[in-house]
Coordinates of C-alpha atoms and ligand atoms in Angstrom, one line a residue:
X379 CA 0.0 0.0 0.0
X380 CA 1.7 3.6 -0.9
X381 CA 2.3 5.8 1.6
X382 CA 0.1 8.8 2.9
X383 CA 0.7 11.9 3.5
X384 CA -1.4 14.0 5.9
X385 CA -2.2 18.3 5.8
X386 CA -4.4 19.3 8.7
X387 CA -6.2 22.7 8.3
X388 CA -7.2 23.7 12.3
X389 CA -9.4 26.5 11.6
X390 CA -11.2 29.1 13.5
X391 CA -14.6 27.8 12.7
X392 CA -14.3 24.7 10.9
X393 CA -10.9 21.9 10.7
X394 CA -10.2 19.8 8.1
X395 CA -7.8 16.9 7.2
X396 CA -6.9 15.8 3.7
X397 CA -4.4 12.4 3.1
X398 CA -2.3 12.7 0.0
X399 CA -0.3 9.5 -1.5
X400 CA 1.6 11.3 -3.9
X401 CA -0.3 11.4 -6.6
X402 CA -3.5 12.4 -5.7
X403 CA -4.7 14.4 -2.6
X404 CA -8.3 14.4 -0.8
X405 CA -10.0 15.7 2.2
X406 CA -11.6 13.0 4.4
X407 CA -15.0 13.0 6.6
X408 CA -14.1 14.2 9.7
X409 CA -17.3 14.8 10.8
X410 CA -20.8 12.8 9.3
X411 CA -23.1 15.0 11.7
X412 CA -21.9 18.2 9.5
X413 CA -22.5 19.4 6.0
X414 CA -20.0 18.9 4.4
X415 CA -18.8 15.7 6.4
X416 CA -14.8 16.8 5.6
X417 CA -15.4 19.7 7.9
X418 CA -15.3 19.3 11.2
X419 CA -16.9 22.4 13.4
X420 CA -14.0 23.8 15.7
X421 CA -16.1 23.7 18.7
X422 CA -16.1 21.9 22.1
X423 CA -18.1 20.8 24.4
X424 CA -17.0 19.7 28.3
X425 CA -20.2 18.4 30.3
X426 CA -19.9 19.0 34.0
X427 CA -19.1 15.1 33.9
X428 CA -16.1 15.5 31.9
X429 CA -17.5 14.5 29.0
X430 CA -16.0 15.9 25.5
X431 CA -17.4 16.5 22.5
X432 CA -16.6 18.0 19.5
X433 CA -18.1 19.1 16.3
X434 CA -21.4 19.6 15.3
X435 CA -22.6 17.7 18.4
X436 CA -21.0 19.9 20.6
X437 CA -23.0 22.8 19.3
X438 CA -25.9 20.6 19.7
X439 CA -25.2 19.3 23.0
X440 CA -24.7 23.2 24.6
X441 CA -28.6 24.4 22.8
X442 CA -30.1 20.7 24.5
X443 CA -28.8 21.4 27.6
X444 CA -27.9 24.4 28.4
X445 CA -29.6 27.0 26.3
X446 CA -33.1 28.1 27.8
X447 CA -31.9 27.7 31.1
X448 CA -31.2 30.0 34.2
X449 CA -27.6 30.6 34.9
X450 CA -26.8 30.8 38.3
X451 CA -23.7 32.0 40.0
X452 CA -22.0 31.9 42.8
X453 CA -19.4 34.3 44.5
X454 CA -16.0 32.3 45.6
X455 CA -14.0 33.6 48.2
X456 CA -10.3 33.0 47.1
X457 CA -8.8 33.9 50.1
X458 CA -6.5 35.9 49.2
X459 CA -5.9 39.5 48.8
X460 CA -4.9 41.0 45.5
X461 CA -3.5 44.2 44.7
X462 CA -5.8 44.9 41.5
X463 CA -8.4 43.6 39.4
X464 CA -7.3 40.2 37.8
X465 CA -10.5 38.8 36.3
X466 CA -11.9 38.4 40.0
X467 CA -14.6 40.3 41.6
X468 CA -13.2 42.7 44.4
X469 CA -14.6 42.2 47.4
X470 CA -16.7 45.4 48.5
X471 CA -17.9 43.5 52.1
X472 CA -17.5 46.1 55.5
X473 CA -16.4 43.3 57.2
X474 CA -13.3 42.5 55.3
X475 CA -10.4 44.8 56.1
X476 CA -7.5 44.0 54.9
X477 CA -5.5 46.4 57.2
X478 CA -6.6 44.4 60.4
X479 CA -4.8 41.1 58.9
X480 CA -1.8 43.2 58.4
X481 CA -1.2 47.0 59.0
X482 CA 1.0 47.3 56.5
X483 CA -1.7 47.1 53.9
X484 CA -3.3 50.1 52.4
X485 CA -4.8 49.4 49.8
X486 CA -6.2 45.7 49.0
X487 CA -8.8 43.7 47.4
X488 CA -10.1 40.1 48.6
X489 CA -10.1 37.8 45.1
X490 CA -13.7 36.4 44.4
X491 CA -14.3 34.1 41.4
X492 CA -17.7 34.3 39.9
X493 CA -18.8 30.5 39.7
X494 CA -21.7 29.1 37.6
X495 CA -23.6 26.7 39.7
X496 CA -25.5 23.7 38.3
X497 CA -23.8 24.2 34.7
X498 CA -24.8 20.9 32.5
X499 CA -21.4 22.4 30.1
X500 CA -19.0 24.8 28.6
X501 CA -19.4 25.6 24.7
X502 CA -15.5 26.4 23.5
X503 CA -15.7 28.1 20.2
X504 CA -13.0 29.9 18.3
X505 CA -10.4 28.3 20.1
X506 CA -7.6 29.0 17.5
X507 CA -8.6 33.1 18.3
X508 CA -7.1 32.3 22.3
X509 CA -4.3 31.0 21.1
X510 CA -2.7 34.4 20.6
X511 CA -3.7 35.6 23.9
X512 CA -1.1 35.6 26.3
X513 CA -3.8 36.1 29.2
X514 CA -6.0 33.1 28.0
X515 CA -3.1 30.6 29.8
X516 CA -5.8 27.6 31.1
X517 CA -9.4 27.8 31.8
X518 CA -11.4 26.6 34.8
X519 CA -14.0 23.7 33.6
X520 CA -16.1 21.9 36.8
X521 CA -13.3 22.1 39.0
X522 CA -10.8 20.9 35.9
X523 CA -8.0 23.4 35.2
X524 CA -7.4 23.1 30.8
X525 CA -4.4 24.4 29.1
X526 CA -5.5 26.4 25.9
X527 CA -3.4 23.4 24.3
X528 CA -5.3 21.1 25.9
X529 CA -8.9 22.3 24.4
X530 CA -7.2 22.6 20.8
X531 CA -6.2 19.3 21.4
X532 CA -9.6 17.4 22.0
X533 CA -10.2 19.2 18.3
X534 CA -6.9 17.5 16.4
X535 CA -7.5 14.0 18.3
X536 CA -10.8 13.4 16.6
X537 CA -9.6 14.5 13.7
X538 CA -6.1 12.3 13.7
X539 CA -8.3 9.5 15.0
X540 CA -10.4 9.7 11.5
X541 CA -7.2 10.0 9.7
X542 CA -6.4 7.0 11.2
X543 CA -9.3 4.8 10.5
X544 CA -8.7 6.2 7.2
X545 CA -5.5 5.0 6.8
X546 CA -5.5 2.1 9.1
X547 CA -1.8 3.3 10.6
X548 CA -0.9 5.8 12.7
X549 CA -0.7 9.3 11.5
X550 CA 2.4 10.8 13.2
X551 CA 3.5 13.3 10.8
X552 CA 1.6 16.2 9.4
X553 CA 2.0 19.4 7.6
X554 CA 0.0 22.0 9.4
X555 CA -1.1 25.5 8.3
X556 CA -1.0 28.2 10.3
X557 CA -2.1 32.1 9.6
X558 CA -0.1 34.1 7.9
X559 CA -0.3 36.4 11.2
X560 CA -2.3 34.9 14.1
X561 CA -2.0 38.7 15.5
X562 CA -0.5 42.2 14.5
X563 CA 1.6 40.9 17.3
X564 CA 4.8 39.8 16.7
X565 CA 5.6 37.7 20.3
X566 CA 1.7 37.1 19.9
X567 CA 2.1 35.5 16.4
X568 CA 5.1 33.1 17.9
X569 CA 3.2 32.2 20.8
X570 CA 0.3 30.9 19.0
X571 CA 2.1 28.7 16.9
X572 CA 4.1 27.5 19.5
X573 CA 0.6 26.4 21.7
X574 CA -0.9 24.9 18.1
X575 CA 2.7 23.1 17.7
X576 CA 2.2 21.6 21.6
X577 CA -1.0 20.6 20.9
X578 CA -0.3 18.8 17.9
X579 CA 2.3 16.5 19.9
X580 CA -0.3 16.4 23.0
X581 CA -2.5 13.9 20.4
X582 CA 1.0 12.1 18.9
X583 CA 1.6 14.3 16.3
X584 CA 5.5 13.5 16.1
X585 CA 6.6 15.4 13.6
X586 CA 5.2 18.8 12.9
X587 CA 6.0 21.5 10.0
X588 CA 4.1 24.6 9.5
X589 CA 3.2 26.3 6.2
X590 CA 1.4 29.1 5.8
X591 CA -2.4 28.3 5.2
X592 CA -3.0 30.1 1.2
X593 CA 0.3 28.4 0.9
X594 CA -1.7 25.4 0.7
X595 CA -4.4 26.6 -1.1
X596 CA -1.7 27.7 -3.8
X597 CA -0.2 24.4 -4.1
X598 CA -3.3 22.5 -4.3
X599 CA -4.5 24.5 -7.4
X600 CA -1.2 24.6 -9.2
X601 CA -0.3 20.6 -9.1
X602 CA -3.0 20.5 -12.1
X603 CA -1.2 23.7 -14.0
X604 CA 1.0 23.2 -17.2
X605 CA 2.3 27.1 -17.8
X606 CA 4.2 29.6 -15.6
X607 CA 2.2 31.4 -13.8
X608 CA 1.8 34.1 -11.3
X609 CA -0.9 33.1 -8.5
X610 CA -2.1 35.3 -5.5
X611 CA -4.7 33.7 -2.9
X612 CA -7.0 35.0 -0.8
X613 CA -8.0 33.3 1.9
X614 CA -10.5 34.7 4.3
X615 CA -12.0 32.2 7.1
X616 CA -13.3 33.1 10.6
X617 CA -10.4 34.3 11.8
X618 CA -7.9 35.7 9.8
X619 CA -7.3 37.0 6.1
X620 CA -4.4 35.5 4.3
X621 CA -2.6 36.6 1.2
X622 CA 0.2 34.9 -0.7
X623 CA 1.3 35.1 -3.9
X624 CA 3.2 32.3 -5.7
X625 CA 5.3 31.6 -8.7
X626 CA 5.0 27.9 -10.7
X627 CA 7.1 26.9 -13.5
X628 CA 4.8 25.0 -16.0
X629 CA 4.8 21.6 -17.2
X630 CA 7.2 18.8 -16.1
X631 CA 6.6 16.4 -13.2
X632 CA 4.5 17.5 -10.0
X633 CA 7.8 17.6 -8.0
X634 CA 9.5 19.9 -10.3
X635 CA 7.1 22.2 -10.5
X636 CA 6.6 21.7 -7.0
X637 CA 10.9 22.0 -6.1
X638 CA 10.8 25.4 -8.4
X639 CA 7.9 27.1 -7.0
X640 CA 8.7 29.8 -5.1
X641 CA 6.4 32.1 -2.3
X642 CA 7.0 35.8 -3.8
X643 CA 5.0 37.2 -0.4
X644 CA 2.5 36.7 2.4
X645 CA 0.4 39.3 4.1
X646 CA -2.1 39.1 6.4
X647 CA -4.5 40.3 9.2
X648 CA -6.7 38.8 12.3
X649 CA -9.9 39.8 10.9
X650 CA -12.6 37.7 9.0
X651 CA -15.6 36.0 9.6
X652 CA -15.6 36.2 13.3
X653 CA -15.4 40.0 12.8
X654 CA -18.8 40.1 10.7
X655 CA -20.4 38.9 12.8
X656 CA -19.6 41.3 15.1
X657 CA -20.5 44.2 13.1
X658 CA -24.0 43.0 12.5
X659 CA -24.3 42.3 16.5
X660 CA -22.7 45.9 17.2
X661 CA -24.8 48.0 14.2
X662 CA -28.2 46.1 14.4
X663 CA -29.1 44.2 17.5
X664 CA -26.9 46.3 20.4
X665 CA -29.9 48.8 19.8
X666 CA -32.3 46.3 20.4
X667 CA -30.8 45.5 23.5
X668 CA -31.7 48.6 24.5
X669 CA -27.6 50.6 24.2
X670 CA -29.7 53.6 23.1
X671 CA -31.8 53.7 25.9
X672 CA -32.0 56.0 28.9
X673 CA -32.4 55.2 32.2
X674 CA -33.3 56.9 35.8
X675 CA -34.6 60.2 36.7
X676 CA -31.5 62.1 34.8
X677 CA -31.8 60.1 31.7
X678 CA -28.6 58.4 32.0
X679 CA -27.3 56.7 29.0
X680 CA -26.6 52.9 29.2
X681 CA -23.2 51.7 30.3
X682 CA -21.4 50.9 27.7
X683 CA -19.1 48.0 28.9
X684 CA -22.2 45.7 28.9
X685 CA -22.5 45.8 25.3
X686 CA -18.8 45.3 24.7
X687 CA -19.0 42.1 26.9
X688 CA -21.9 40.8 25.2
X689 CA -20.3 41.1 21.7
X690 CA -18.9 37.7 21.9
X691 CA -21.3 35.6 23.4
X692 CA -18.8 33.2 25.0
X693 CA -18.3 36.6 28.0
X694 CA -22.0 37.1 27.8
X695 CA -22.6 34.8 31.4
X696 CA -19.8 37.0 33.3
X697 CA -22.6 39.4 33.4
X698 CA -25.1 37.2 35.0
X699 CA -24.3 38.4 38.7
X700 CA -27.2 39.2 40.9
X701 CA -25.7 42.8 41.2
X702 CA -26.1 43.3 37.5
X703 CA -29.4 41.6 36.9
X704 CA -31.1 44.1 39.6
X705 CA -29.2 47.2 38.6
X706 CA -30.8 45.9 35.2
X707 CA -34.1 45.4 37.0
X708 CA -34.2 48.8 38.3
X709 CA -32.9 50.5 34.9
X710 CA -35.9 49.0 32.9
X711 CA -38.6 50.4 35.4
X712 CA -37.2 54.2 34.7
X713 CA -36.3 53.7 31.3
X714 CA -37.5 54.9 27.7
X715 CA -37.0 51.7 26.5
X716 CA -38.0 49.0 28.9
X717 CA -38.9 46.0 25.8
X718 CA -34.8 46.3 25.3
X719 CA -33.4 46.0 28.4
X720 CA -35.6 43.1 29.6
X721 CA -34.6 41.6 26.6
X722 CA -31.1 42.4 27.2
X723 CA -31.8 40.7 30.9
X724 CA -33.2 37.5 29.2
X725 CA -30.3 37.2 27.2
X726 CA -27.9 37.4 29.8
X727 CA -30.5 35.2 32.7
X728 CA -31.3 32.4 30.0
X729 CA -28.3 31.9 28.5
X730 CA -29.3 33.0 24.5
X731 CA -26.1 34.7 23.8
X732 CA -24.8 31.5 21.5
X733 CA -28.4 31.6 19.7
X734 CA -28.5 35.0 18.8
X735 CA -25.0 34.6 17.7
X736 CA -25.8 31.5 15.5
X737 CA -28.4 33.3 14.0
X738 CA -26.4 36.7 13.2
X739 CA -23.9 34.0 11.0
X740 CA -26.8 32.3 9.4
X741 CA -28.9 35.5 8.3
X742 CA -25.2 36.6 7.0
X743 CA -24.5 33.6 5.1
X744 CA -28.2 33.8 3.7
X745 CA -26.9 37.0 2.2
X746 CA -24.5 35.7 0.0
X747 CA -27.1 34.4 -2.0
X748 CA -30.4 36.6 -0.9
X749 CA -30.7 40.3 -1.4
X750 CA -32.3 40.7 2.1
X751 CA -33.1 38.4 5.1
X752 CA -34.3 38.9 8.1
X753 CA -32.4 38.5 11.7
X754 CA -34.9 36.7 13.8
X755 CA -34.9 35.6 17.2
X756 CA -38.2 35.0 19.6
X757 CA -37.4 33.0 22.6
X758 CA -39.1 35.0 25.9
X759 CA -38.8 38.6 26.4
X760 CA -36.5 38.4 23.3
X761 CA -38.2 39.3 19.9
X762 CA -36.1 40.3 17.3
X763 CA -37.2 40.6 13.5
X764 CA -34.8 42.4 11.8
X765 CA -34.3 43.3 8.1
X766 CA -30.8 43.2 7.1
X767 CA -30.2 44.4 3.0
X768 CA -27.3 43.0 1.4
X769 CA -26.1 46.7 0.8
X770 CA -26.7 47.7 4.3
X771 CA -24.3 44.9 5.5
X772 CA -21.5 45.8 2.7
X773 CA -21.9 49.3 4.5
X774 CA -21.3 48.1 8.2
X775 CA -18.4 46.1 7.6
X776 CA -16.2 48.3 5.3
X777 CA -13.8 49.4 7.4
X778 CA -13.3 45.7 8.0
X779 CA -12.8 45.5 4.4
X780 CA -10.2 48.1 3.8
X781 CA -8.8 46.1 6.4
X782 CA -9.2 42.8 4.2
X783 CA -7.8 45.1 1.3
X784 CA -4.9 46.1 2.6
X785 CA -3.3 42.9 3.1
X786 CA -3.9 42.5 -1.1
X787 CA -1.8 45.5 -1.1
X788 CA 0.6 44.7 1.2
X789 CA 1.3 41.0 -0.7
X790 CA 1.6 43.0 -4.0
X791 CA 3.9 45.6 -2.8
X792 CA 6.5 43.2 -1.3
X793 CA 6.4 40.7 -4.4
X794 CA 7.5 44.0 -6.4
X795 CA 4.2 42.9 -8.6
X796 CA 1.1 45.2 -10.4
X797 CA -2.3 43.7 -9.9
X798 CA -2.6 42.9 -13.5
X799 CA 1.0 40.8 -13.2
X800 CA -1.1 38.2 -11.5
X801 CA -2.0 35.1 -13.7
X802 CA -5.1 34.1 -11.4
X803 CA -6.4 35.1 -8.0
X804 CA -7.5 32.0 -6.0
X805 CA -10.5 32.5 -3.4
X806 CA -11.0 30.5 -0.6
X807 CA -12.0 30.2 2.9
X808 CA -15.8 30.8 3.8
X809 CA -15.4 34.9 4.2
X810 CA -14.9 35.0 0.4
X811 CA -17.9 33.8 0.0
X812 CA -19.3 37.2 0.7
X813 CA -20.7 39.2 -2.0
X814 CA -18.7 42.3 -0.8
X815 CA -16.3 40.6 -0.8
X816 CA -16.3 39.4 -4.1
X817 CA -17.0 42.6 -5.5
X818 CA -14.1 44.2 -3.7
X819 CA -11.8 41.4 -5.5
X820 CA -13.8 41.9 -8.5
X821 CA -12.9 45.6 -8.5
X822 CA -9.3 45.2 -8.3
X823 CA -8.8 42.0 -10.6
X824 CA -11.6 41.7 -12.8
X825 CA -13.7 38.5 -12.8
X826 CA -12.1 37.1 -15.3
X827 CA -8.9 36.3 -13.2
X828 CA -10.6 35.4 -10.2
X829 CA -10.8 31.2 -9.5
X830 CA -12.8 30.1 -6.4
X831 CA -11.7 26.9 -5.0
X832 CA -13.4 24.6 -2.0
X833 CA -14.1 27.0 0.6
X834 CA -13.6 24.6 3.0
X835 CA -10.7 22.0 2.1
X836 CA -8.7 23.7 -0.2
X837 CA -6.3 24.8 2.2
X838 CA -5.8 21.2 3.7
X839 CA -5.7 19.4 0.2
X840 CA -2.8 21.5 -0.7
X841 CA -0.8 21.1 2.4
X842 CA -1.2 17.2 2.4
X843 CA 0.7 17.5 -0.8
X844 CA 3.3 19.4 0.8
X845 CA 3.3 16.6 3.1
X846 CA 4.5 14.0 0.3
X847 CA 7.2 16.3 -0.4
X848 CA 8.5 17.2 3.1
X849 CA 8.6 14.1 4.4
Ligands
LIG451 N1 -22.1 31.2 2.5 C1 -21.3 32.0 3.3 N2 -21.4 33.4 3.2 C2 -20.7 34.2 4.1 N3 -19.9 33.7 5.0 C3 -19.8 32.4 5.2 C4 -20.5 31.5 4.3 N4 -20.1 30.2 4.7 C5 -19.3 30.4 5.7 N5 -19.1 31.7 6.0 C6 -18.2 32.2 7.1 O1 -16.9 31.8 6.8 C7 -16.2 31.6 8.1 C8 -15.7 30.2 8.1 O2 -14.9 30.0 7.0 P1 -13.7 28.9 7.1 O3 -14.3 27.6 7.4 O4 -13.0 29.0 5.8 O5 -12.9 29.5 8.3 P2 -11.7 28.8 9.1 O6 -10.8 28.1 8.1 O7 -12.2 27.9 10.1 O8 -11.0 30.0 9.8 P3 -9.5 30.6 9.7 O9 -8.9 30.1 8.4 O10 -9.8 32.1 9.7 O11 -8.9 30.1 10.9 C9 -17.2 31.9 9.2 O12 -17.1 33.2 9.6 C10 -18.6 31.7 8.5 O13 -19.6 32.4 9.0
LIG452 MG1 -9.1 28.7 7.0

């Protein structure tokens, strides 16, 4: 039997695994819950037994169990005193004084956890983002203490355990792709890859080398190409936006063409899909939820800070203290808008932040092929119908896109290379799939030069055939 050769793609939002034996290279099922199968949904699921699951299921484990439910909390006492405010609440009690336990003391703050009590699980989603994030070092699950390598981890296994059915052998070596820039960071950018690397041998991946993910979307094109040719790709997923451009001697055997290729530049920036999704949240529900609204007898406006915690839904149960809910209580009796902040305190009580956020994806992925569609969520005190126009959402999220843009011109500028030198420009990652975004590619290459490949396996079909040529 010929030997395979294995490219994993760990993504923000989706991972996939593709075996090459030298001659032909293919993404497998890594997931037969998901559509398509040969993506497997970045997402995990820890069940206060311990329990891990991954995928689609996990997603569907979180909404069966814990959706719809009241979150309660509980205050810990830590015990200790701390000098500022590291992710604990400070305690604000009369009868702790820290002065009376030593008189040095002046100033001091007792460390309090916030708990959640009765959790049936934890939903982990955009894992790959915390791995930048020096802060993010291990989370608390039920009592368990995870590594951010750790929770990547549970991801890889199942997909190196499919590989392995697959293959019937272990799968010990593996070309990776990383970002071309996990952060704007530079100590960021090393750390991440250095946590995805440990992870990687935490499930028995011996042998690990990186490539830069539109690398592999380059390569996986250009193993079918007989000319020279000039290729850029864009790849733009949930996290990042990735840029290279490549250079391919035609004709000749795979591995020549292969051996004389040669990566001209790579740009890139931390800003995609996830980032979208945002945008919509920020511009068209955050009103909804009541930001514009005034409270109390001097017509205060509404803290701010709530609404950036509640951006990513993941924070959204920090704010579930019973402080918060009756300052929140109190707020909606005087207010101009009472609907939205008891549908704000719904969201936050019942745990609907990952809903709403599911839906805010789907209503913009119904975009790319509908010229309007409507955000809607109606689960209690939340009822939200929202029209959102296809030209109203290229609006929101252009800065994003000059962002996007700017990594073009970045790859362009250090390849010494015009636009119009470019052979073909390669699309790929889910992201591109947006009709701004196409236009904005449109714009600067023409249609005739652009060449979409699978959104989702593209990137790990051409780094398994890096694989047969690295190892
Ligand atoms: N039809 C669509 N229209 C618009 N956006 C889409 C569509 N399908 C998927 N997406 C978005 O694409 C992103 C996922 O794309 P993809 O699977 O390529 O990312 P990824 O490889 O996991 O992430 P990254 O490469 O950034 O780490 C998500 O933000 C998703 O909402
Ligand atoms: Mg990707």
């Amino acid at each position: 039997m010929k030997r395979l050769f294995c490219g994993v793609d760990f993504g923000t939002t989706n991972t996939s695994l593709a075996l090459c034996d030298g001659a032909r290279s293919w993404a497998i099922p890594l997931d037969t819950h998901n559509d398509p199968a040969t993506s497997l949904p970045s997402l995990l699921y820890i069940s206060s037994e311990g329990d891990k699951i991954v995928g689609r299921q996990a997603a569907d484990a979180f909404i069966a169990r814990n959706v719809d439910r009241e979150v309660k909390l509980r205050q810990m006492d830590l015990g200790v005193d701390v000098e500022a405010y590291v992710g604990a609440e400070p305690d604000k009690s009369d009868a702790y004084n820290p002065a009376l336990v030593d008189t040095n003391v002046r100033h001091a703050m007792r460390a309090r956890a916030t708990l959640e009590v009765n959790s049936p699980g934890r939903l982990f989603q955009s894992l790959k983002t915390l791995l930048r994030q020096p802060s993010f070092k291990n989370t608390e699950v039920f009592g368990t203490k995870y590594q951010i390598e750790e929770l990547v981890a549970y991801i890889l296994d199942a997909a190196k355990k499919r590989a392995e059915a697959e293959t019937g052998a272990p799968v010990e070596h593996a070309v990776f792709g990383r970002p071309v820039r996990f952060s704007e960071e530079d100590a960021e950018n090393t750390l991440a890859e250095q946590r995805l690397r440990t992870a990687a041998e935490l499930v028995g991946f011996r042998d690990v080398v990186f490539f830069y993910e539109p690398v592999g979307a380059c390569v996986e094109y250009a193993i079918d190409i007989e000319d020279r040719q000039r290729l850029m790709v864009v790849d733009i997923g949930g996290g990042t936006c990735d840029v290279c451009i490549m250079e391919f001697q035609g004709g000749g055997a795979v591995t020549d063409r292969l051996a004389s290729s040669r990566i001209l530049s790579v740009a890139g920036t931390p800003v995609a899909g996830d980032a979208l999704d945002r945008e919509i949240i920020r511009t068209k529900l955050f009103p909804l939820f009541g930001s514009r609204a005034r409270y109390g007898p001097s017509k205060l406006p509404m803290p701010q800070h709530i609404y950036n915690q509640i951006l990513d839904w993941q924070n959204i149960y920090k704010l579930n203290t019973e402080d918060n809910i009756n300052w929140l209580l109190a707020a909606e009796a005087s207010s101009n808008y009472p609907e939205g902040l008891r549908a704000l305190r719904c969201l936050i009580r019942r745990n609907y932040g990952y809903l709403v956020a599911r839906e805010v994806e789907a209503a913009k992925k119904r975009l790319s092929h509908e010229e309007a569609t409507h955000i809607t969520v109606a689960h209690e005190d939340i009822a939200i119908e929202e029209l959102l126009e296809r030209d109203e959402f290229a609006h929101i999220i252009e800065t994003i896109l000059e962002r996007m843009l700017e990594s073009i011109v970045e790859a362009e500028t250090r390849a010494g290379l015009q636009p119009g030198a470019l052979d073909f420009v390669l699309t790929t990652g889910g992201t591109c799939l947006v009709p701004a975004v196409q236009a904005m590619l449109r714009e600067r290459f023409g249609a005739e030069r652009l060449r979409s490949r699978d959104t989702f396996t593209s990137v790990a079909t051409g780094l398994a055939v890096v694989a047969s040529h690295a190892f």
